[in-house]
């Protein structure tokens, strides 16, 4: 028992060391991360905190323009920040002129400052979750440090959920720590740190992934010493399907208020992949009940998200297509936007594939993910596939060449290598049993990265 507790403490220490290293690295880039959309979210947060719409707009403009003066000198990978263009004074003047113009042209209501026409700003009005999350950070630390710390909390929370997801799926301690490190080192970590709603949506998505794995596992593991002691591994082993259902439902409901389109795509992708997996399990004469329950929950939540957005009158798919093709609604709507929209799809994905050929980091990681899919049997793999599909669908809904070199719209695709590749660190299952057995705990880790979808007699018992 003392030896087991020591190993569990080592896992907790490893998790904290990775978090501290990530925070230290990102101290080199406390500012300089603002994108054109940051000012919209920030002005929304400042308005919610009690400032007038005009004051909120001035504060957001000041931060955005000051952030734009920082060139891409940071050693943090994947940031892709642009070099300085206009001066800070020119930036402030340009944005103030834009606000005055749109005030004169009818954008006189709402929580966000009038940086564009009211129809475009309605997209951000429909995402109150991230501005609400920012309020305590900005109120206590000010805008610059508050946004940085909020991003750090979001990034670390997502990385811990990845670690717990892998541990809940039966992966070893080293695989869980590798997943945490990959999440922070790849574009998932950078997107999480950027002052946009995408990072909070991604962190909630990792919580949903954790909940799905707990549902697929069907019941807590009680074999050996897995349910005792402290640390993330012990919690992941002891959590049951009720916790999983709460994480799935709570994560998607919160994501609805942060970025409802991504919540809808994630819920639908999970329902589809899990339903297909249950069919495969039935064909292989395995127990599909836990998978069907998880698929049913995700499908019901997807329907609820769609209905909620429709009832609230939030922008839907047709609005997104018009936004792309009319340059943020500054030109008249097209009577039928879909033919031209699909032309844009072809243009974007052709350019995207050429981009991947020139810089094949993602294709290589996806190849390793496929290797893990073929060599490992784990409940985390269908969840990772669904997350990747949600990322592709989100990018397909926004085939904007301006996003060709970015990662934020397709960031859920990067969860596939984050969740799959660490499983290669564990030994594959040797037994071709009809139903995967629960992994055996060996010295705080597990013999392999497998996990069953229903409670089985412990392997080797």
Tab-separated table of N, CA, C and O in Angstrom, residues 33-110:
chain	number	residue	atom	x	y	z
A	33	UNK	N	-1.782	38.293	-28.112
A	33	UNK	CA	-2.560	37.167	-28.638
A	33	UNK	C	-3.910	37.596	-29.223
A	33	UNK	O	-4.632	36.752	-29.748
A	34	UNK	N	-4.260	38.850	-29.129
A	34	UNK	CA	-5.597	39.285	-29.542
A	34	UNK	C	-5.813	39.048	-31.030
A	34	UNK	O	-4.937	39.285	-31.861
A	35	UNK	N	-6.997	38.556	-31.366
A	35	UNK	CA	-7.424	38.425	-32.760
A	35	UNK	C	-8.506	39.465	-33.007
A	35	UNK	O	-8.972	40.128	-32.069
A	36	UNK	N	-8.951	39.635	-34.251
A	36	UNK	CA	-10.012	40.625	-34.497
A	36	UNK	C	-11.286	40.363	-33.693
A	36	UNK	O	-12.033	41.315	-33.399
A	37	UNK	N	-11.563	39.121	-33.330
A	37	UNK	CA	-12.779	38.819	-32.573
A	37	UNK	C	-12.622	39.028	-31.068
A	37	UNK	O	-13.623	39.051	-30.347
A	38	UNK	N	-11.394	39.166	-30.589
A	38	UNK	CA	-11.182	39.312	-29.149
A	38	UNK	C	-11.909	40.530	-28.596
A	38	UNK	O	-12.506	40.486	-27.515
A	39	UNK	N	-11.874	41.621	-29.336
A	39	UNK	CA	-12.515	42.850	-28.843
A	39	UNK	C	-14.020	42.673	-28.679
A	39	UNK	O	-14.641	43.306	-27.820
A	40	UNK	N	-14.630	41.799	-29.495
A	40	UNK	CA	-16.067	41.569	-29.358
A	40	UNK	C	-16.389	40.875	-28.038
A	40	UNK	O	-17.294	41.289	-27.301
A	41	UNK	N	-15.651	39.804	-27.731
A	41	UNK	CA	-15.867	39.088	-26.474
A	41	UNK	C	-15.527	39.956	-25.269
A	41	UNK	O	-16.223	39.934	-24.249
A	42	UNK	N	-14.440	40.713	-25.380
A	42	UNK	CA	-14.013	41.536	-24.248
A	42	UNK	C	-15.013	42.653	-23.970
A	42	UNK	O	-15.352	42.924	-22.803
A	43	UNK	N	-15.509	43.299	-25.010
A	43	UNK	CA	-16.502	44.353	-24.781
A	43	UNK	C	-17.779	43.771	-24.171
A	43	UNK	O	-18.425	44.404	-23.328
A	44	UNK	N	-18.141	42.547	-24.572
A	44	UNK	CA	-19.298	41.860	-23.983
A	44	UNK	C	-19.065	41.626	-22.489
A	44	UNK	O	-19.936	41.903	-21.649
A	45	UNK	N	-17.866	41.135	-22.138
A	45	UNK	CA	-17.548	40.877	-20.733
A	45	UNK	C	-17.564	42.163	-19.914
A	45	UNK	O	-18.088	42.205	-18.786
A	46	UNK	N	-16.993	43.236	-20.458
A	46	UNK	CA	-16.962	44.508	-19.731
A	46	UNK	C	-18.370	45.068	-19.551
A	46	UNK	O	-18.683	45.664	-18.511
A	47	UNK	N	-19.232	44.879	-20.559
A	47	UNK	CA	-20.615	45.326	-20.426
A	47	UNK	C	-21.341	44.534	-19.346
A	47	UNK	O	-22.092	45.094	-18.535
A	48	UNK	N	-21.110	43.224	-19.308
A	48	UNK	CA	-21.734	42.393	-18.289
A	48	UNK	C	-21.255	42.741	-16.887
A	48	UNK	O	-21.988	42.579	-15.912
A	49	UNK	N	-20.023	43.246	-16.789
A	49	UNK	CA	-19.474	43.594	-15.477
A	49	UNK	C	-19.971	44.943	-14.979
A	49	UNK	O	-19.629	45.351	-13.863
A	50	UNK	N	-20.750	45.644	-15.788
A	50	UNK	CA	-21.359	46.884	-15.321
A	50	UNK	C	-20.938	48.132	-16.064
A	50	UNK	O	-21.508	49.201	-15.826
A	51	UNK	N	-19.978	48.044	-16.949
A	51	UNK	CA	-19.563	49.225	-17.692
A	51	UNK	C	-20.584	49.542	-18.783
A	51	UNK	O	-21.294	48.657	-19.271
A	52	UNK	N	-20.636	50.799	-19.162
A	52	UNK	CA	-21.525	51.180	-20.257
A	52	UNK	C	-20.989	50.604	-21.566
A	52	UNK	O	-19.829	50.207	-21.668
A	53	UNK	N	-21.849	50.566	-22.556
A	53	UNK	CA	-21.432	50.015	-23.854
A	53	UNK	C	-20.279	50.818	-24.447
A	53	UNK	O	-19.366	50.255	-25.062
A	54	UNK	N	-20.298	52.126	-24.259
A	54	UNK	CA	-19.232	52.970	-24.793
A	54	UNK	C	-17.911	52.715	-24.068
A	54	UNK	O	-16.848	52.597	-24.692
A	55	UNK	N	-17.974	52.639	-22.725
A	55	UNK	CA	-16.752	52.359	-21.958
A	55	UNK	C	-16.199	50.982	-22.288
A	55	UNK	O	-14.981	50.797	-22.404
A	56	UNK	N	-17.083	50.007	-22.418
A	56	UNK	CA	-16.649	48.662	-22.757
A	56	UNK	C	-15.962	48.651	-24.124
A	56	UNK	O	-14.938	47.982	-24.311
A	57	UNK	N	-16.513	49.401	-25.060
A	57	UNK	CA	-15.899	49.471	-26.382
A	57	UNK	C	-14.518	50.101	-26.340
A	57	UNK	O	-13.576	49.616	-26.977
A	58	UNK	N	-14.369	51.167	-25.566
A	58	UNK	CA	-13.056	51.818	-25.467
A	58	UNK	C	-12.029	50.892	-24.811
A	58	UNK	O	-10.876	50.834	-25.239
A	59	UNK	N	-12.443	50.192	-23.758
A	59	UNK	CA	-11.516	49.271	-23.113
A	59	UNK	C	-11.088	48.146	-24.039
A	59	UNK	O	-9.907	47.754	-24.069
A	60	UNK	N	-12.025	47.611	-24.808
A	60	UNK	CA	-11.699	46.531	-25.738
A	60	UNK	C	-10.787	47.022	-26.848
A	60	UNK	O	-9.859	46.320	-27.268
A	61	UNK	N	-11.019	48.220	-27.331
A	61	UNK	CA	-10.170	48.783	-28.381
A	61	UNK	C	-8.758	49.010	-27.864
A	61	UNK	O	-7.767	48.687	-28.537
A	62	UNK	N	-8.645	49.549	-26.668
A	62	UNK	CA	-7.319	49.808	-26.098
A	62	UNK	C	-6.519	48.514	-25.970
A	62	UNK	O	-5.333	48.458	-26.324
A	63	UNK	N	-7.157	47.454	-25.456
A	63	UNK	CA	-6.447	46.178	-25.309
A	63	UNK	C	-6.071	45.590	-26.663
A	63	UNK	O	-4.939	45.144	-26.872
A	64	UNK	N	-7.004	45.587	-27.591
A	64	UNK	CA	-6.759	44.982	-28.888
A	64	UNK	C	-5.625	45.684	-29.628
A	64	UNK	O	-4.749	45.037	-30.206
A	65	UNK	N	-5.622	46.989	-29.596
A	65	UNK	CA	-4.593	47.736	-30.321
A	65	UNK	C	-3.236	47.627	-29.637
A	65	UNK	O	-2.197	47.553	-30.299
A	66	UNK	N	-3.214	47.614	-28.305
A	66	UNK	CA	-1.944	47.433	-27.595
A	66	UNK	C	-1.389	46.034	-27.844
A	66	UNK	O	-0.180	45.850	-28.039
A	67	UNK	N	-2.256	45.037	-27.870
A	67	UNK	CA	-1.818	43.666	-28.119
A	67	UNK	C	-1.229	43.518	-29.511
A	67	UNK	O	-0.271	42.777	-29.718
A	68	UNK	N	-1.779	44.255	-30.470
A	68	UNK	CA	-1.304	44.145	-31.841
A	68	UNK	C	0.092	44.669	-32.057
A	68	UNK	O	0.685	44.436	-33.116
A	69	UNK	N	0.651	45.367	-31.082
A	69	UNK	CA	1.993	45.922	-31.237
A	69	UNK	C	3.094	44.925	-30.914
A	69	UNK	O	4.267	45.214	-31.105
A	70	UNK	N	2.733	43.756	-30.400
A	70	UNK	CA	3.731	42.767	-30.022
A	70	UNK	C	3.988	41.822	-31.187
A	70	UNK	O	3.100	41.084	-31.599
A	71	UNK	N	5.193	41.858	-31.706
A	71	UNK	CA	5.552	40.988	-32.829
A	71	UNK	C	5.686	39.547	-32.347
A	71	UNK	O	5.747	39.268	-31.149
A	72	UNK	N	5.763	38.619	-33.294
A	72	UNK	CA	5.815	37.194	-32.956
A	72	UNK	C	7.234	36.784	-32.572
A	72	UNK	O	7.929	36.111	-33.304
A	73	UNK	N	7.659	37.233	-31.395
A	73	UNK	CA	8.995	36.917	-30.903
A	73	UNK	C	8.992	35.799	-29.877
A	73	UNK	O	10.046	35.369	-29.422
A	74	UNK	N	7.799	35.332	-29.502
A	74	UNK	CA	7.697	34.331	-28.445
A	74	UNK	C	8.171	32.972	-28.923
A	74	UNK	O	7.963	32.583	-30.070
A	75	UNK	N	8.867	32.196	-28.058
A	75	UNK	CA	9.254	30.837	-28.430
A	75	UNK	C	8.108	29.844	-28.362
A	75	UNK	O	8.276	28.693	-28.691
A	76	UNK	N	6.916	30.296	-27.943
A	76	UNK	CA	5.786	29.389	-27.859
A	76	UNK	C	5.416	28.922	-29.258
A	76	UNK	O	5.177	29.743	-30.147
A	77	UNK	N	5.381	27.616	-29.516
A	77	UNK	CA	5.061	27.142	-30.863
A	77	UNK	C	3.601	27.366	-31.222
A	77	UNK	O	2.761	27.541	-30.353
A	78	UNK	N	3.322	27.374	-32.514
A	78	UNK	CA	1.972	27.393	-33.080
A	78	UNK	C	1.260	28.736	-32.951
A	78	UNK	O	0.122	28.851	-33.396
A	79	UNK	N	1.873	29.765	-32.350
A	79	UNK	CA	1.106	30.981	-32.122
A	79	UNK	C	0.812	31.727	-33.422
A	79	UNK	O	-0.258	32.286	-33.584
A	80	UNK	N	1.783	31.784	-34.353
A	80	UNK	CA	1.561	32.417	-35.647
A	80	UNK	C	1.056	33.853	-35.528
A	80	UNK	O	0.198	34.282	-36.275
A	81	UNK	N	1.572	34.582	-34.573
A	81	UNK	CA	1.135	35.975	-34.441
A	81	UNK	C	1.796	36.825	-35.521
A	81	UNK	O	2.954	36.642	-35.846
A	82	UNK	N	1.046	37.753	-36.061
A	82	UNK	CA	1.547	38.557	-37.155
A	82	UNK	C	2.466	39.662	-36.635
A	82	UNK	O	2.376	40.093	-35.501
A	83	UNK	N	3.345	40.138	-37.512
A	83	UNK	CA	4.219	41.250	-37.167
A	83	UNK	C	3.393	42.537	-37.101
A	83	UNK	O	2.254	42.613	-37.564
A	84	UNK	N	4.001	43.538	-36.521
A	84	UNK	CA	3.303	44.804	-36.328
A	84	UNK	C	2.973	45.422	-37.682
A	84	UNK	O	3.801	45.473	-38.582
A	85	UNK	N	1.718	45.873	-37.835
A	85	UNK	CA	1.324	46.561	-39.056
A	85	UNK	C	1.169	48.039	-38.775
A	85	UNK	O	2.100	48.815	-38.881
A	86	UNK	N	-0.023	48.448	-38.351
A	86	UNK	CA	-0.266	49.847	-38.046
A	86	UNK	C	0.173	50.170	-36.622
A	86	UNK	O	0.347	49.283	-35.787
A	87	UNK	N	0.341	51.426	-36.344
A	87	UNK	CA	0.711	51.837	-35.001
A	87	UNK	C	-0.502	51.714	-34.077
A	87	UNK	O	-1.644	51.577	-34.518
A	88	UNK	N	-0.227	51.800	-32.785
A	88	UNK	CA	-1.318	51.688	-31.821
A	88	UNK	C	-2.298	52.841	-31.982
A	88	UNK	O	-3.517	52.648	-31.897
A	89	UNK	N	-1.783	54.040	-32.217
A	89	UNK	CA	-2.663	55.193	-32.391
A	89	UNK	C	-3.527	55.052	-33.633
A	89	UNK	O	-4.729	55.378	-33.612
A	90	UNK	N	-2.948	54.541	-34.721
A	90	UNK	CA	-3.722	54.330	-35.942
A	90	UNK	C	-4.813	53.282	-35.727
A	90	UNK	O	-5.932	53.422	-36.228
A	91	UNK	N	-4.471	52.238	-34.979
A	91	UNK	CA	-5.439	51.184	-34.700
A	91	UNK	C	-6.610	51.732	-33.895
A	91	UNK	O	-7.785	51.470	-34.221
A	92	UNK	N	-6.311	52.497	-32.843
A	92	UNK	CA	-7.377	53.067	-32.009
A	92	UNK	C	-8.263	53.984	-32.833
A	92	UNK	O	-9.503	53.943	-32.744
A	93	UNK	N	-7.650	54.802	-33.680
A	93	UNK	CA	-8.434	55.728	-34.510
A	93	UNK	C	-9.325	54.959	-35.482
A	93	UNK	O	-10.513	55.294	-35.663
A	94	UNK	N	-8.783	53.922	-36.108
A	94	UNK	CA	-9.561	53.140	-37.074
A	94	UNK	C	-10.766	52.485	-36.412
A	94	UNK	O	-11.887	52.534	-36.930
A	95	UNK	N	-10.564	51.859	-35.248
A	95	UNK	CA	-11.671	51.168	-34.589
A	95	UNK	C	-12.691	52.146	-34.017
A	95	UNK	O	-13.899	51.867	-34.047
A	96	UNK	N	-12.235	53.284	-33.512
A	96	UNK	CA	-13.192	54.292	-33.029
A	96	UNK	C	-14.035	54.834	-34.180
A	96	UNK	O	-15.245	55.066	-34.024
A	97	UNK	N	-13.410	55.028	-35.326
A	97	UNK	CA	-14.162	55.483	-36.499
A	97	UNK	C	-15.187	54.432	-36.922
A	97	UNK	O	-16.307	54.766	-37.325
A	98	UNK	N	-14.793	53.155	-36.828
A	98	UNK	CA	-15.712	52.082	-37.195
A	98	UNK	C	-16.916	52.045	-36.246
A	98	UNK	O	-18.062	51.886	-36.681
A	99	UNK	N	-16.650	52.210	-34.937
A	99	UNK	CA	-17.733	52.230	-33.960
A	99	UNK	C	-18.687	53.397	-34.242
A	99	UNK	O	-19.915	53.236	-34.228
A	100	UNK	N	-18.137	54.565	-34.524
A	100	UNK	CA	-18.985	55.729	-34.811
A	100	UNK	C	-19.812	55.497	-36.073
A	100	UNK	O	-20.999	55.875	-36.124
A	101	UNK	N	-19.212	54.871	-37.067
A	101	UNK	CA	-19.934	54.606	-38.319
A	101	UNK	C	-21.126	53.689	-38.083
A	101	UNK	O	-22.245	53.970	-38.531
A	102	UNK	N	-20.900	52.585	-37.350
A	102	UNK	CA	-21.999	51.633	-37.161
A	102	UNK	C	-23.042	52.139	-36.177
A	102	UNK	O	-24.216	51.755	-36.263
A	103	UNK	N	-22.657	53.015	-35.274
A	103	UNK	CA	-23.668	53.661	-34.429
A	103	UNK	C	-24.601	54.523	-35.278
A	103	UNK	O	-25.817	54.541	-35.066
A	104	UNK	N	-24.022	55.231	-36.243
A	104	UNK	CA	-24.848	56.063	-37.125
A	104	UNK	C	-25.740	55.215	-38.039
A	104	UNK	O	-26.768	55.692	-38.518
A	105	UNK	N	-25.329	53.963	-38.257
A	105	UNK	CA	-26.078	53.115	-39.192
A	105	UNK	C	-26.873	52.040	-38.460
A	105	UNK	O	-27.065	50.932	-38.975
A	106	UNK	N	-27.333	52.329	-37.262
A	106	UNK	CA	-28.368	51.530	-36.637
A	106	UNK	C	-27.956	50.533	-35.585
A	106	UNK	O	-28.836	49.933	-34.950
A	107	UNK	N	-26.671	50.328	-35.335
A	107	UNK	CA	-26.270	49.363	-34.299
A	107	UNK	C	-26.211	50.088	-32.963
A	107	UNK	O	-25.148	50.522	-32.508
A	108	UNK	N	-27.360	50.207	-32.337
A	108	UNK	CA	-27.456	51.007	-31.110
A	108	UNK	C	-27.873	50.188	-29.892
A	108	UNK	O	-28.151	50.757	-28.841
A	109	UNK	N	-27.930	48.857	-30.014
A	109	UNK	CA	-28.333	48.033	-28.879
A	109	UNK	C	-27.483	46.778	-28.831
A	109	UNK	O	-26.789	46.439	-29.793
A	110	UNK	N	-27.545	46.087	-27.686
A	110	UNK	CA	-26.770	44.866	-27.516
A	110	UNK	C	-25.699	45.046	-26.464
A	110	UNK	O	-25.403	46.159	-26.003
